[in-house]
Amino acid sequence: MEKLGFDDVINNIDPNSLNEITVAVIDSGVHFAEFNQYYEGRIEEVYDLHYPETTIMTDSNPTEHGTHIAGTIAETTP
């Protein structure tokens, strides 16, 4: 986050001045046990494009790309 400058942005922004946004991660899923250790409650809804009848979108490995991307988004947004 530091190399991208996100820490400066986060430290210098008034969170009350921001509008709520929705971010979609189109990826391999999220390893929720790993993600929730740091960002519990940050994912409000899941939707599987391949199997829309399910809400289970779990990476089998906590180091998979989807978990990493979701964590980066959660880390860099208030």
Coordinates of C-alpha atoms in Angstrom, one line a residue:
M1 CA 0.0 0.0 0.0
E2 CA 2.9 2.3 0.8
K3 CA 4.5 2.0 -2.6
L4 CA 1.2 2.9 -4.3
G5 CA 0.7 5.9 -2.0
F6 CA -2.6 4.6 -0.5
D7 CA -1.4 5.1 3.0
D8 CA -1.1 8.8 2.4
V9 CA -4.5 9.0 0.9
I10 CA -6.2 7.0 3.7
N11 CA -4.4 9.2 6.3
N12 CA -5.4 12.5 4.7
I13 CA -9.0 11.9 3.8
D14 CA -12.1 12.7 5.8
P15 CA -14.2 9.5 5.6
N16 CA -17.3 11.5 6.3
S17 CA -17.0 13.3 3.0
L18 CA -17.1 10.1 1.0
N19 CA -20.0 8.4 -0.7
E20 CA -20.6 4.7 -0.3
I21 CA -19.5 2.7 -3.4
T22 CA -19.9 -0.9 -4.5
V23 CA -16.9 -2.7 -5.9
A24 CA -17.1 -6.0 -7.9
V25 CA -14.2 -8.4 -8.0
I26 CA -14.4 -10.7 -11.0
D27 CA -11.9 -13.3 -10.1
S28 CA -11.4 -16.8 -8.6
G29 CA -13.4 -16.2 -5.4
V30 CA -12.4 -15.4 -1.9
H31 CA -11.0 -17.6 0.9
F32 CA -13.4 -16.1 3.4
A33 CA -11.7 -17.5 6.5
E34 CA -8.4 -15.8 5.6
F35 CA -10.1 -12.6 4.4
N36 CA -12.3 -12.3 7.5
Q37 CA -9.3 -12.4 9.8
Y38 CA -8.5 -8.9 8.7
Y39 CA -11.6 -7.5 7.0
E40 CA -14.7 -9.2 8.5
G41 CA -17.9 -7.5 7.4
R42 CA -16.4 -5.8 4.3
I43 CA -18.0 -8.3 1.9
E44 CA -21.8 -7.8 1.9
E45 CA -22.9 -9.9 -1.0
V46 CA -21.5 -12.6 -3.3
Y47 CA -22.7 -13.6 -6.7
D48 CA -21.3 -16.4 -8.8
L49 CA -21.5 -15.7 -12.6
H50 CA -21.1 -19.4 -13.5
Y51 CA -23.5 -20.7 -10.9
P52 CA -25.9 -17.8 -10.0
E53 CA -28.1 -20.1 -7.8
T54 CA -25.2 -20.3 -5.3
T55 CA -23.6 -17.8 -3.0
I56 CA -20.5 -20.0 -2.3
M57 CA -17.5 -18.5 -4.1
T58 CA -14.6 -19.8 -2.1
D59 CA -11.0 -20.1 -3.2
S60 CA -9.6 -23.3 -1.9
N61 CA -6.3 -21.6 -1.2
P62 CA -6.0 -18.5 1.0
T63 CA -3.2 -17.1 -1.3
E64 CA -5.3 -17.3 -4.5
H65 CA -5.6 -14.2 -6.6
G66 CA -9.2 -13.3 -5.8
T67 CA -8.5 -13.3 -2.1
H68 CA -5.5 -11.0 -2.7
I69 CA -7.4 -8.6 -4.8
A70 CA -10.4 -8.4 -2.4
G71 CA -7.9 -7.8 0.5
T72 CA -6.2 -5.0 -1.5
I73 CA -9.5 -3.3 -2.1
A74 CA -10.5 -3.6 1.5
E75 CA -7.2 -2.3 2.7
T76 CA -7.2 0.7 0.4
T77 CA -10.8 1.9 1.0
P78 CA -12.2 3.4 4.2

